[in-house]
mmCIF file of C-alpha atoms in Angstrom:
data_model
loop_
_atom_site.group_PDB
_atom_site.id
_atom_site.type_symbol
_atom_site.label_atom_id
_atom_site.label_comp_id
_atom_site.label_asym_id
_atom_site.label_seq_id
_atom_site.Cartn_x
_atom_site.Cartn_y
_atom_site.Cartn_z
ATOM 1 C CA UNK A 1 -63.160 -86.607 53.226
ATOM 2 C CA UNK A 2 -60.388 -87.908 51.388
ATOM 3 C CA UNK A 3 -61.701 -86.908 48.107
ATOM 4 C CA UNK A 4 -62.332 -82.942 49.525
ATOM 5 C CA UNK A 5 -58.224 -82.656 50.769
ATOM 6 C CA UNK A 6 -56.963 -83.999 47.600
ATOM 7 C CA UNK A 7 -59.465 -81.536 45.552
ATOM 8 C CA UNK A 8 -58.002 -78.667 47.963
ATOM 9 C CA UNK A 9 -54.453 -79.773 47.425
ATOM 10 C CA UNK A 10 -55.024 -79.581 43.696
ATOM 11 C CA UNK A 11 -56.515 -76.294 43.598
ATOM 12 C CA UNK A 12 -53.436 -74.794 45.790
ATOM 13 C CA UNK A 13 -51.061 -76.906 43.549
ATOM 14 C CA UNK A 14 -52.963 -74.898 40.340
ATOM 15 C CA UNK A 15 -53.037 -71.354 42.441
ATOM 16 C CA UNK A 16 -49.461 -71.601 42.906
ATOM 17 C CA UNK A 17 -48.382 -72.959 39.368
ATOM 18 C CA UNK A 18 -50.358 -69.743 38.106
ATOM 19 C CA UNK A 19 -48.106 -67.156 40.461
ATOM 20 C CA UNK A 20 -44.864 -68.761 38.222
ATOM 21 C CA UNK A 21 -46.267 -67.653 34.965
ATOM 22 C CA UNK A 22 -44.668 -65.655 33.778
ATOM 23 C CA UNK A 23 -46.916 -62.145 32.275
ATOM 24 C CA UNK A 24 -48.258 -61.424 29.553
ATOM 25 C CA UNK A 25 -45.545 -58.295 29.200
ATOM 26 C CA UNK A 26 -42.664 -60.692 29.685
ATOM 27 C CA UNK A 27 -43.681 -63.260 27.110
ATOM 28 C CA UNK A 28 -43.943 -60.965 24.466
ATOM 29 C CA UNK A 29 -40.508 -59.089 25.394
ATOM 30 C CA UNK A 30 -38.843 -62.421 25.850
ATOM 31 C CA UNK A 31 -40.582 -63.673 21.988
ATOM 32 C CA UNK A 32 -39.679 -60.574 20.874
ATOM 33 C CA UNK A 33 -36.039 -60.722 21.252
ATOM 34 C CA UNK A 34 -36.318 -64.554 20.138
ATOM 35 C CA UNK A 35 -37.834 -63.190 17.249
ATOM 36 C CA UNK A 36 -34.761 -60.482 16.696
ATOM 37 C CA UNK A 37 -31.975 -62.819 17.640
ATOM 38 C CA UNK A 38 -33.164 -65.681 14.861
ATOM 39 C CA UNK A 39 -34.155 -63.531 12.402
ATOM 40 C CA UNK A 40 -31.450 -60.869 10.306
ATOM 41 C CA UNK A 41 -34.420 -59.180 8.825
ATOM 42 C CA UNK A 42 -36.587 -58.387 11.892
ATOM 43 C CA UNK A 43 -33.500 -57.074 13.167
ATOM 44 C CA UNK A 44 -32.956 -54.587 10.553
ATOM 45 C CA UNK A 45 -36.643 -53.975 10.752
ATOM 46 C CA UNK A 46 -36.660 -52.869 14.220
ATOM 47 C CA UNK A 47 -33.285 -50.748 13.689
ATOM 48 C CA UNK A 48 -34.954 -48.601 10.489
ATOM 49 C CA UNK A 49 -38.122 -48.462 13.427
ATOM 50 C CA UNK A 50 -35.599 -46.733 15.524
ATOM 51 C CA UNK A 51 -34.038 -44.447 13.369
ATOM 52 C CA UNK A 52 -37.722 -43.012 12.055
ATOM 53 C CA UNK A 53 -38.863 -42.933 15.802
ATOM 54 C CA UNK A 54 -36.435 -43.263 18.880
ATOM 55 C CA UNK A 55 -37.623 -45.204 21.609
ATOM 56 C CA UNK A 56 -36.139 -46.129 24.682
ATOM 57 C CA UNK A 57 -37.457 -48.899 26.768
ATOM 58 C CA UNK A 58 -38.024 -47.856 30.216
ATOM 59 C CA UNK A 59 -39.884 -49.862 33.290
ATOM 60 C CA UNK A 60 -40.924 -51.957 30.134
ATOM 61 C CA UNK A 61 -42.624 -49.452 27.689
ATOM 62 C CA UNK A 62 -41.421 -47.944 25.001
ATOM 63 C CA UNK A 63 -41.282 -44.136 25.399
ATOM 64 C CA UNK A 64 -39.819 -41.388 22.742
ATOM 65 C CA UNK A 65 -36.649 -39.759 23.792
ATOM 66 C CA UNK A 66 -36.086 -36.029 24.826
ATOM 67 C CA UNK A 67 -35.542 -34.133 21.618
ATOM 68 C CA UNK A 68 -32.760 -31.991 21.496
ATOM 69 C CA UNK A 69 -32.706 -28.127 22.246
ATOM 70 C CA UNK A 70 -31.738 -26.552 19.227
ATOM 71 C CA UNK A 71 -28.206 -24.826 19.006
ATOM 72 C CA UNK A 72 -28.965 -20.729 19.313
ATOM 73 C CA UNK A 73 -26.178 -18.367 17.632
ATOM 74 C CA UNK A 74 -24.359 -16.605 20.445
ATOM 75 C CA UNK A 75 -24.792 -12.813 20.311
ATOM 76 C CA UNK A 76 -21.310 -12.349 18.953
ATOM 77 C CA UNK A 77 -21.600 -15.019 16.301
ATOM 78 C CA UNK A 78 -25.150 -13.259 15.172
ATOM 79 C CA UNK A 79 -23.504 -9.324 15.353
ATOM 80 C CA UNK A 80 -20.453 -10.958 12.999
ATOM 81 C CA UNK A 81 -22.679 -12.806 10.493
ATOM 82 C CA UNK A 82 -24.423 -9.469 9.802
ATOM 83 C CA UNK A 83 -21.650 -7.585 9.800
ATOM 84 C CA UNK A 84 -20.474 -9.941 7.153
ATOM 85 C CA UNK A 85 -23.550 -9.568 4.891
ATOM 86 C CA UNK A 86 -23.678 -5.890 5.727
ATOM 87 C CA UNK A 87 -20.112 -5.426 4.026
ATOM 88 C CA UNK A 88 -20.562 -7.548 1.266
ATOM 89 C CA UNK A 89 -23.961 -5.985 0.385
ATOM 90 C CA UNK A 90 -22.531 -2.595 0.888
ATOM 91 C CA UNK A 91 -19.486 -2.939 -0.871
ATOM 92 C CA UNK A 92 -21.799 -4.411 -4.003
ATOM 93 C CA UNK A 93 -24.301 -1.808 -3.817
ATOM 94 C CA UNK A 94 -21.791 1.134 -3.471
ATOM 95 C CA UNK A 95 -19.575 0.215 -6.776
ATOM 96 C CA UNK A 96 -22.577 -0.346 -8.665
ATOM 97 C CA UNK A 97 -23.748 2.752 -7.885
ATOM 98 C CA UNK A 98 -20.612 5.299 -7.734
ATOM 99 C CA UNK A 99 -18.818 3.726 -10.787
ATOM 100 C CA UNK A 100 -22.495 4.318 -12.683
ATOM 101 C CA UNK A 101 -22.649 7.572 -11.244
ATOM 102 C CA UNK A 102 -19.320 8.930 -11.336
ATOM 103 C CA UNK A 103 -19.879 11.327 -14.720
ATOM 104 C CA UNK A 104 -22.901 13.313 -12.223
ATOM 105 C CA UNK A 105 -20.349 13.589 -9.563
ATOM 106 C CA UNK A 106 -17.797 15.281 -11.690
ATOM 107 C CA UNK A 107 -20.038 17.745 -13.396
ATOM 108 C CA UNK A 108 -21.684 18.537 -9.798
ATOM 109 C CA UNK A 109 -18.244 18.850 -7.888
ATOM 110 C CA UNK A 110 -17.013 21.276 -10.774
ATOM 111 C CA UNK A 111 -20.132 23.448 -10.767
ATOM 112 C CA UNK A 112 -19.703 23.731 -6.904
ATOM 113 C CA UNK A 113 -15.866 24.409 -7.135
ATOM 114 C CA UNK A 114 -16.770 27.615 -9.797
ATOM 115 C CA UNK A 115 -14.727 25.494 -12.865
ATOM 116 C CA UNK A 116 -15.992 24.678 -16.374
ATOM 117 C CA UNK A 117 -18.670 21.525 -16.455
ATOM 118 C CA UNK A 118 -16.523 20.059 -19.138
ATOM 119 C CA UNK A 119 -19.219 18.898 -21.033
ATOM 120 C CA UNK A 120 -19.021 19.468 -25.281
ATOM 121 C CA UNK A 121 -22.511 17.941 -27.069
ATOM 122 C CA UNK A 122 -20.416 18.641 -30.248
ATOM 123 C CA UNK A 123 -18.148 15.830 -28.905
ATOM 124 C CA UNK A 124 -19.973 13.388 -27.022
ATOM 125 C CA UNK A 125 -17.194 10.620 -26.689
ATOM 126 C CA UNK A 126 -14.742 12.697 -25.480
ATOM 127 C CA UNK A 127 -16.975 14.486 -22.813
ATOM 128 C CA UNK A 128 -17.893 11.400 -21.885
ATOM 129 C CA UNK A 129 -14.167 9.841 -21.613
ATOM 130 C CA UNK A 130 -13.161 13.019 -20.313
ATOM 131 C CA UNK A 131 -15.704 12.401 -17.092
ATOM 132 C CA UNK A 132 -14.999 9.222 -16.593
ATOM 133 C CA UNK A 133 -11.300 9.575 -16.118
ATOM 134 C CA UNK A 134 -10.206 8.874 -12.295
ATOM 135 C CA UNK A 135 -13.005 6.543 -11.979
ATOM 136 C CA UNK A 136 -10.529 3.874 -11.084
ATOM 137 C CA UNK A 137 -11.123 5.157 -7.656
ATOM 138 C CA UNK A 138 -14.412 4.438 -6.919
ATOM 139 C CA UNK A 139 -13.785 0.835 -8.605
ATOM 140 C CA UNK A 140 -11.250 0.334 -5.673
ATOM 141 C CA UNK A 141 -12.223 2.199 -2.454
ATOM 142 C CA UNK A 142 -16.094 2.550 -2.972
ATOM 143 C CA UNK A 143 -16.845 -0.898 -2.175
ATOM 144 C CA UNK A 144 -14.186 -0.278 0.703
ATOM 145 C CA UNK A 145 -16.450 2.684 2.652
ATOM 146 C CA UNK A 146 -19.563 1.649 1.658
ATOM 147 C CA UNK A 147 -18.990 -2.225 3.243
ATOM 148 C CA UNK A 148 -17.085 -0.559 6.705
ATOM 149 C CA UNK A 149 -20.500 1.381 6.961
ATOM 150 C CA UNK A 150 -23.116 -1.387 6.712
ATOM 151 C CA UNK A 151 -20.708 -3.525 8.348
ATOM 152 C CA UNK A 152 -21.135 -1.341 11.337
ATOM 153 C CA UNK A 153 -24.774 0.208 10.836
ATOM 154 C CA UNK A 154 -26.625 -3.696 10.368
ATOM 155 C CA UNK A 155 -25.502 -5.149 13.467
ATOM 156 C CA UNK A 156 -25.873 -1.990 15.590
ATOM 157 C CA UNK A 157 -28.893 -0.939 14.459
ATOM 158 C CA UNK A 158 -30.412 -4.607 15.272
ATOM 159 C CA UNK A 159 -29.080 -4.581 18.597
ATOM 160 C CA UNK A 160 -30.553 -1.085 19.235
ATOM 161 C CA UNK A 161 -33.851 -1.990 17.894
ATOM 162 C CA UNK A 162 -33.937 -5.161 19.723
ATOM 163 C CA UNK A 163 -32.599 -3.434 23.472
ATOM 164 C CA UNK A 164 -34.708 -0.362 23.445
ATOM 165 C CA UNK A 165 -37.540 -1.476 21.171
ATOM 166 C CA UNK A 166 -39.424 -0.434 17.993
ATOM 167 C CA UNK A 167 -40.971 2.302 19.160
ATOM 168 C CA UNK A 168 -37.791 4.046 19.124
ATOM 169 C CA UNK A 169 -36.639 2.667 16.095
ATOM 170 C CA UNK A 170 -35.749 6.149 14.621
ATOM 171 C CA UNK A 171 -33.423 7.294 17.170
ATOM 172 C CA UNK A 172 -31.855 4.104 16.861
ATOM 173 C CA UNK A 173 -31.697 4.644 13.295
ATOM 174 C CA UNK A 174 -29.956 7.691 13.666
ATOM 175 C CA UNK A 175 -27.473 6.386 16.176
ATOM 176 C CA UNK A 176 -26.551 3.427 14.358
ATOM 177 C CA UNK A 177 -25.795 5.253 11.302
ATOM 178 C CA UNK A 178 -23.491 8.358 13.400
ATOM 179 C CA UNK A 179 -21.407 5.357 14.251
ATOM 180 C CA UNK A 180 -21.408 3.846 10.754
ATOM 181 C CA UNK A 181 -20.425 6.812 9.213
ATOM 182 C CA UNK A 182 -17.746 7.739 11.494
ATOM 183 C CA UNK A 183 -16.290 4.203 11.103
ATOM 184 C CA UNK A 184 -15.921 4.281 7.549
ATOM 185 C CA UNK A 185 -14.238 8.074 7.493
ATOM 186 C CA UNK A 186 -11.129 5.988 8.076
ATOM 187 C CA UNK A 187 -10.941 5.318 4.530
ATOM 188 C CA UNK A 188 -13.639 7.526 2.784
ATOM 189 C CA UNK A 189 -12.613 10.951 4.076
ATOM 190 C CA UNK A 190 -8.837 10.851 2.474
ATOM 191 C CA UNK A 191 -10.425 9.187 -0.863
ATOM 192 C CA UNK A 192 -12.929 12.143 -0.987
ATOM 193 C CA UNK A 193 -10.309 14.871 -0.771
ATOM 194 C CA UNK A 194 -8.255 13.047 -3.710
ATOM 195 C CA UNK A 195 -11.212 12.333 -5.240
ATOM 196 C CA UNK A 196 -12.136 16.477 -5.408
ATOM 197 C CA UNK A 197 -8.836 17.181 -6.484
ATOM 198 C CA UNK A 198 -8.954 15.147 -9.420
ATOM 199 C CA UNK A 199 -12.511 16.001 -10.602
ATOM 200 C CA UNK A 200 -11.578 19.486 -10.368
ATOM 201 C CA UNK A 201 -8.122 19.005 -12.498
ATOM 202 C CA UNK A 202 -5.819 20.058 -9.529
ATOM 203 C CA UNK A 203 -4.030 16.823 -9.494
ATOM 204 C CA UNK A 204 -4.295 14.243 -12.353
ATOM 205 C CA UNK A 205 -4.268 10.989 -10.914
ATOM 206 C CA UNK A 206 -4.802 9.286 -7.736
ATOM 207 C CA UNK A 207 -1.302 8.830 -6.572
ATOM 208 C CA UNK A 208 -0.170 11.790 -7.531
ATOM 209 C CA UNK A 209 -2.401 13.680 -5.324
ATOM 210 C CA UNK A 210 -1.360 11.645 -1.856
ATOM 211 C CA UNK A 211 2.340 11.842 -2.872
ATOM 212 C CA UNK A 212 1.835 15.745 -3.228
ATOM 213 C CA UNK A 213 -0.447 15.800 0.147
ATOM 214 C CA UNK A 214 1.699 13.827 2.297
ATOM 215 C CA UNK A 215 4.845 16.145 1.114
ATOM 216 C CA UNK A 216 3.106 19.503 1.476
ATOM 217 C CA UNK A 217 0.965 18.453 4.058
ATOM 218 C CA UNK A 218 2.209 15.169 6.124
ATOM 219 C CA UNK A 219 -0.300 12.508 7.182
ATOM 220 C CA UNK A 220 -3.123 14.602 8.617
ATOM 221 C CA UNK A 221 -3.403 16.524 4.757
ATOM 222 C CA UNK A 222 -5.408 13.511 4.395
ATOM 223 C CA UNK A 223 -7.873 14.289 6.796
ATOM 224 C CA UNK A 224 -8.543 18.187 5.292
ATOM 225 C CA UNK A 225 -11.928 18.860 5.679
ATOM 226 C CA UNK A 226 -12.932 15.691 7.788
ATOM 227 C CA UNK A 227 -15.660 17.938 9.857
ATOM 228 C CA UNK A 228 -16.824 19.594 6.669
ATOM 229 C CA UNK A 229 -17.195 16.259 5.292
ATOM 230 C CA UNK A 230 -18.497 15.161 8.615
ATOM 231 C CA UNK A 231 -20.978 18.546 8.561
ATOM 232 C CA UNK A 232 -22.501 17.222 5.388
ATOM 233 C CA UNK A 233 -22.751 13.226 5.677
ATOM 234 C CA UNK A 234 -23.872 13.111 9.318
ATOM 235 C CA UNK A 235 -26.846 15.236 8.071
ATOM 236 C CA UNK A 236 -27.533 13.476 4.694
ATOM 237 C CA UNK A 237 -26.895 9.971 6.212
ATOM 238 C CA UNK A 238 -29.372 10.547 9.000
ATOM 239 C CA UNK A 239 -31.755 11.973 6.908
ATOM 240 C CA UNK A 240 -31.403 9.423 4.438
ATOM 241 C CA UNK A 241 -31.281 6.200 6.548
ATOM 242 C CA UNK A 242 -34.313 7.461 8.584
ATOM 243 C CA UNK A 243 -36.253 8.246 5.393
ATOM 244 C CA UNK A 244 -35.529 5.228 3.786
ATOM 245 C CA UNK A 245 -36.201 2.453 6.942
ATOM 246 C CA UNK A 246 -39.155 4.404 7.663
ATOM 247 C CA UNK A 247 -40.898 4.647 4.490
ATOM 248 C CA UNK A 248 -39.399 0.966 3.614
ATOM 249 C CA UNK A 249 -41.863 -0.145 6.816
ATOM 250 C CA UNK A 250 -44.644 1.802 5.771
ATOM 251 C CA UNK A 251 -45.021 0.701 2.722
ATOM 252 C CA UNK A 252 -44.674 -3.305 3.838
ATOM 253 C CA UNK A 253 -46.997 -2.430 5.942
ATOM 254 C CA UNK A 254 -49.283 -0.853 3.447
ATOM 255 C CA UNK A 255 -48.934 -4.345 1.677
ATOM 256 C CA UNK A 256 -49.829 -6.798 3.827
ATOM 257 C CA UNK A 257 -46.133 -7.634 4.938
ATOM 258 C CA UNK A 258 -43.722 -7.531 7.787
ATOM 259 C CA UNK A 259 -41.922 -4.124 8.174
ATOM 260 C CA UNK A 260 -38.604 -5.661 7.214
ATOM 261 C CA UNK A 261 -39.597 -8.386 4.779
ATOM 262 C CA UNK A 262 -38.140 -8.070 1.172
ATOM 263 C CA UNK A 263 -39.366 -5.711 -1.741
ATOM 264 C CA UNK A 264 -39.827 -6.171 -5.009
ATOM 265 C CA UNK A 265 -36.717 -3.850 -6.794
ATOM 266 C CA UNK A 266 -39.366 -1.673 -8.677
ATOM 267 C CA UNK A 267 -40.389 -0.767 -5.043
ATOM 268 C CA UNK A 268 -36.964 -0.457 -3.353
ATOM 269 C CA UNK A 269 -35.996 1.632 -6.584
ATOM 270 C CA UNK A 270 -38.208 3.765 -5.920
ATOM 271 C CA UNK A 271 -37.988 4.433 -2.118
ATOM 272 C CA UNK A 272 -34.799 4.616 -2.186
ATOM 273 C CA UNK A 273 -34.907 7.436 -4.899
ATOM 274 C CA UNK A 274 -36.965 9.615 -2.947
ATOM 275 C CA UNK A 275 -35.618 9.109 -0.122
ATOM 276 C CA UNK A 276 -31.945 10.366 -1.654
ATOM 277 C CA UNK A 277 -33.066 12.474 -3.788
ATOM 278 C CA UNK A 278 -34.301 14.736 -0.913
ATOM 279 C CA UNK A 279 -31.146 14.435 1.244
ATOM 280 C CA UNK A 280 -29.135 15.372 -1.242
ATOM 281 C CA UNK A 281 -31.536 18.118 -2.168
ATOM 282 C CA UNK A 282 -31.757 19.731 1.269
ATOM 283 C CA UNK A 283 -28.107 19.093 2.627
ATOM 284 C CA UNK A 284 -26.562 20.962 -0.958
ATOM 285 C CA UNK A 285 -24.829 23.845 0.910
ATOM 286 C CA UNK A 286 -23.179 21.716 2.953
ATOM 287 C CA UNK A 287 -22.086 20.088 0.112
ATOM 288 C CA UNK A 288 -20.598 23.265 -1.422
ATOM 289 C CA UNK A 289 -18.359 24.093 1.591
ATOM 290 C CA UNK A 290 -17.043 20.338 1.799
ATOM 291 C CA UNK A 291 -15.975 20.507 -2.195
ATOM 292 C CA UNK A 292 -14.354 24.063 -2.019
ATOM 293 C CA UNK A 293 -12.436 23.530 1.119
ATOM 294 C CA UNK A 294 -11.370 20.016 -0.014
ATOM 295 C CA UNK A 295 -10.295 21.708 -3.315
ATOM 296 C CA UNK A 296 -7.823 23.746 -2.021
ATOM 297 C CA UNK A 297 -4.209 21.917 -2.243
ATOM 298 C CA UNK A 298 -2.229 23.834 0.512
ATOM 299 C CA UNK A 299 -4.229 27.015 1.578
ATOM 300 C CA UNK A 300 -5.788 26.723 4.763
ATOM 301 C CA UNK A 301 -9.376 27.502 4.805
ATOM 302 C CA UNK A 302 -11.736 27.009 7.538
ATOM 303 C CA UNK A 303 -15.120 25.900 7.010
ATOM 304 C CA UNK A 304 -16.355 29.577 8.278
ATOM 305 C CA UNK A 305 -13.916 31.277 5.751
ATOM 306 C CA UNK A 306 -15.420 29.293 2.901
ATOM 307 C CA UNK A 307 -18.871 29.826 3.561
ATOM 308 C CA UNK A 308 -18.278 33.583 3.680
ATOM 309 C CA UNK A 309 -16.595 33.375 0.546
ATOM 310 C CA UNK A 310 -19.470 31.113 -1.102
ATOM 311 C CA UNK A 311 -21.847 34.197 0.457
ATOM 312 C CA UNK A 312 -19.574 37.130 -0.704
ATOM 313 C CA UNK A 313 -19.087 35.105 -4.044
ATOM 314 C CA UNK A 314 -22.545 34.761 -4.882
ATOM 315 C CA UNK A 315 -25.295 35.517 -1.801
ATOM 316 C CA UNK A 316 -27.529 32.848 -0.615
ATOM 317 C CA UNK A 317 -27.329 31.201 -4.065
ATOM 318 C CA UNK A 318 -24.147 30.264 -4.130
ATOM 319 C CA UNK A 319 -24.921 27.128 -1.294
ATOM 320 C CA UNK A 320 -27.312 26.419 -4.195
ATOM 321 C CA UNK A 321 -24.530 25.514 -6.515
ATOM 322 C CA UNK A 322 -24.751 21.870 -8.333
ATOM 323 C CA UNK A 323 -27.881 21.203 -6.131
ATOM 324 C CA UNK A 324 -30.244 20.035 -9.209
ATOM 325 C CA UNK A 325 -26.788 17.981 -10.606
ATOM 326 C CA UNK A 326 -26.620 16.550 -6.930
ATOM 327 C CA UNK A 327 -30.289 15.902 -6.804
ATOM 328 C CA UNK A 328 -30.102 14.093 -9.423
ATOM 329 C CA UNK A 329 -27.039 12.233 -8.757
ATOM 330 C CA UNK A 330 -28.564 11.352 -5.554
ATOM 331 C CA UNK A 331 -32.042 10.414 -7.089
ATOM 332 C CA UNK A 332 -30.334 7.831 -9.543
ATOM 333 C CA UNK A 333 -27.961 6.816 -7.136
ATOM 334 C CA UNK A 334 -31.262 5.681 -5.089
ATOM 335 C CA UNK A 335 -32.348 3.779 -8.284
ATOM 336 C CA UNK A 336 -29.508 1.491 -8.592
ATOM 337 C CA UNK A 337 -27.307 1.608 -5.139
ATOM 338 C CA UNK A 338 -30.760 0.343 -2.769
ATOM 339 C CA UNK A 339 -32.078 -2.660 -5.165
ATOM 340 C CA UNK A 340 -28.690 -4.078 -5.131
ATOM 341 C CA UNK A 341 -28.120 -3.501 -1.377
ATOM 342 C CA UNK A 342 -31.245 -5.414 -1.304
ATOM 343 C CA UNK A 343 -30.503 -8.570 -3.220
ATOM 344 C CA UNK A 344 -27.287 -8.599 -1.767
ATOM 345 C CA UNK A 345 -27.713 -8.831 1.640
ATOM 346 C CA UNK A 346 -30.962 -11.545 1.002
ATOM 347 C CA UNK A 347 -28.635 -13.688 -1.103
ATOM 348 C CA UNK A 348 -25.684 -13.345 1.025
ATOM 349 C CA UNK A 349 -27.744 -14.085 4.763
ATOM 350 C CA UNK A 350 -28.690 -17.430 3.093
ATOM 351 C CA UNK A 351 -25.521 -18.483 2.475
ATOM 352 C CA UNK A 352 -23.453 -17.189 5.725
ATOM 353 C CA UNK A 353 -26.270 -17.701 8.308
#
């Protein structure tokens, strides 16, 4: 009897030592911070651990932290980084191409004002120097237009596209570049009318044309012919961006890629080529009324008035005048203005985005 109470006490004594254990959890957190506290190297150990994997301990385990949401652009901060890239690649694609181009323009503008082409094969250099002269303008203000319109056309059109959705792309297309085009006739419509003069030998340099404007004239001489300008750009500009965006996806598509991913520049080249050389081709006679009327220093001439003339002058024709010169100008602009619009806006989004 005495013998079976101490053998019960002794298991109770051994029960209740067992409850004050403590687990098998706590022993190893408790060695485990021994282990830290005594030695530097474990330490550093366990904080490299951390930094490759965050873990938090939490009703003791170890479980990963919440990664953090990446930071989205805000609408306006997206619209003004490709607005950015859109006037940087504009401005580089349009002086490459209207500095190159600027001998075409002359000899097309003179054929369409009824003057003398000015070209001499017996005397190559001057011809040449001779069409080149005044080209100090497109050095300065082309990159000026050309960036205010794909300043304004990139981030519109994306917003467009995005809101209504690709399968109205083209009328987005056209709407994006109405706006574009009538946000850079701030700047490209009184350049244009200078521009004409000078090609066509009415005034012989740039400044001397606005100081005669603004004396004959006032201010608003520098917006002569804004509508005919208007009456041929909104036409070629559609026609042209819509072409170009629509053929671009077709034949990305036709490859294997994405509709907007990049080109090769043999392929841009020659899409954009086409696709200008047609505008131009087709929207000639408006062409013809915008150089005549902008020709004319003080006269005032309507668009109607000129286009009678143009008929009386020379019939149906005569709306004909410098079309293969402006087909071509267009056509080579295509070749060289597109491929570095291109380039410029992929190099450029890397860097601003």
């Amino acid at each position: 009897s005495r013998t079976a109470i101490l053998l019960a006490c002794s298991v109770a004594g051994i029960l209740q030592g067992a409850n004050a254990l403590p687990s098998a959890g706590t022993i190893q957190h408790v060695a485990g911070a021994h282990a830290l506290a005594t030695n530097p190297h474990a330490l550093r150990l366990r904080k490299s651990e951390d930094a490759a994997a965050p873990m938090r301990l939490n009703g003791g385990f170890w479980k990963p932290k919440p990664k953090p949401k990446p930071v989205e652009k805000s609408k306006l901060r997206k619209f003004l980084c490709t607005a950015a890239v859109g006037f940087i690649a504009g401005a580089i694609g349009g002086l490459a191409c209207d500095v190159f181009l600027w001998p075409i323009e002359t000899v097309k503008t003179r054929l369409q004002t009824g003057g003398t082409t000015g070209i001499r094969l017996s005397h190559p250099i001057e011809t040449l120097t001779e069409l080149f002269e005044g080209c100090y303008v497109a050095i300065v203000f082309a990159p000026i237009f050309w960036g205010l319109f794909f300043a304004a056309y990139e981030p519109v059109r994306n917003e467009l596209v995005d809101y209504f959705g690709k399968n109205v792309a083209s009328y987005c297309y056209i709407v994006s570049a109405a706006i574009a085009l009538t946000f850079c006739f701030i700047v490209r419509v009184p350049v244009e009318i200078i521009k004409t003069r000078m090609m066509t030998g009415v005034d012989s340099d740039f400044f001397t044309g606005f100081s005669r404007i603004i004396k004959s004239e006032g201010f608003f001489g520098l917006y002569r012919g804004f509508w005919s300008l208007g009456l041929r750009e909104f036409p070629f500009t559609i026609i042209e961006m819509v072409c170009y965006e629509n053929l671009r996806g077709f034949w990305a598509s036709h490859c294997g890629k994405a509709a907007n991913a990049p080109l090769s520049m043999v392929e841009t080249s020659v899409i954009g080529s086409i696709c200008d050389a047609f505008s131009g081709a087709v929207t000639n006679p408006f062409d013809v009324v915008k150089s005549r009327l902008m020709n004319h220093a003080e006269n005032d001439h309507g668009m109607i008035k000129v286009a009678q003339g143009v008929y009386e002058d020379s019939g149906f024709t005569g709306f004909m005048d410098g079309g293969f010169a402006r087909t071509l100008w267009m056509g080579f602009g295509g070749l060289i203005f597109w491929p570095a619009l291109e380039w410029a806006q992929e190099f450029f989004s890397k860097i601003i985005n």
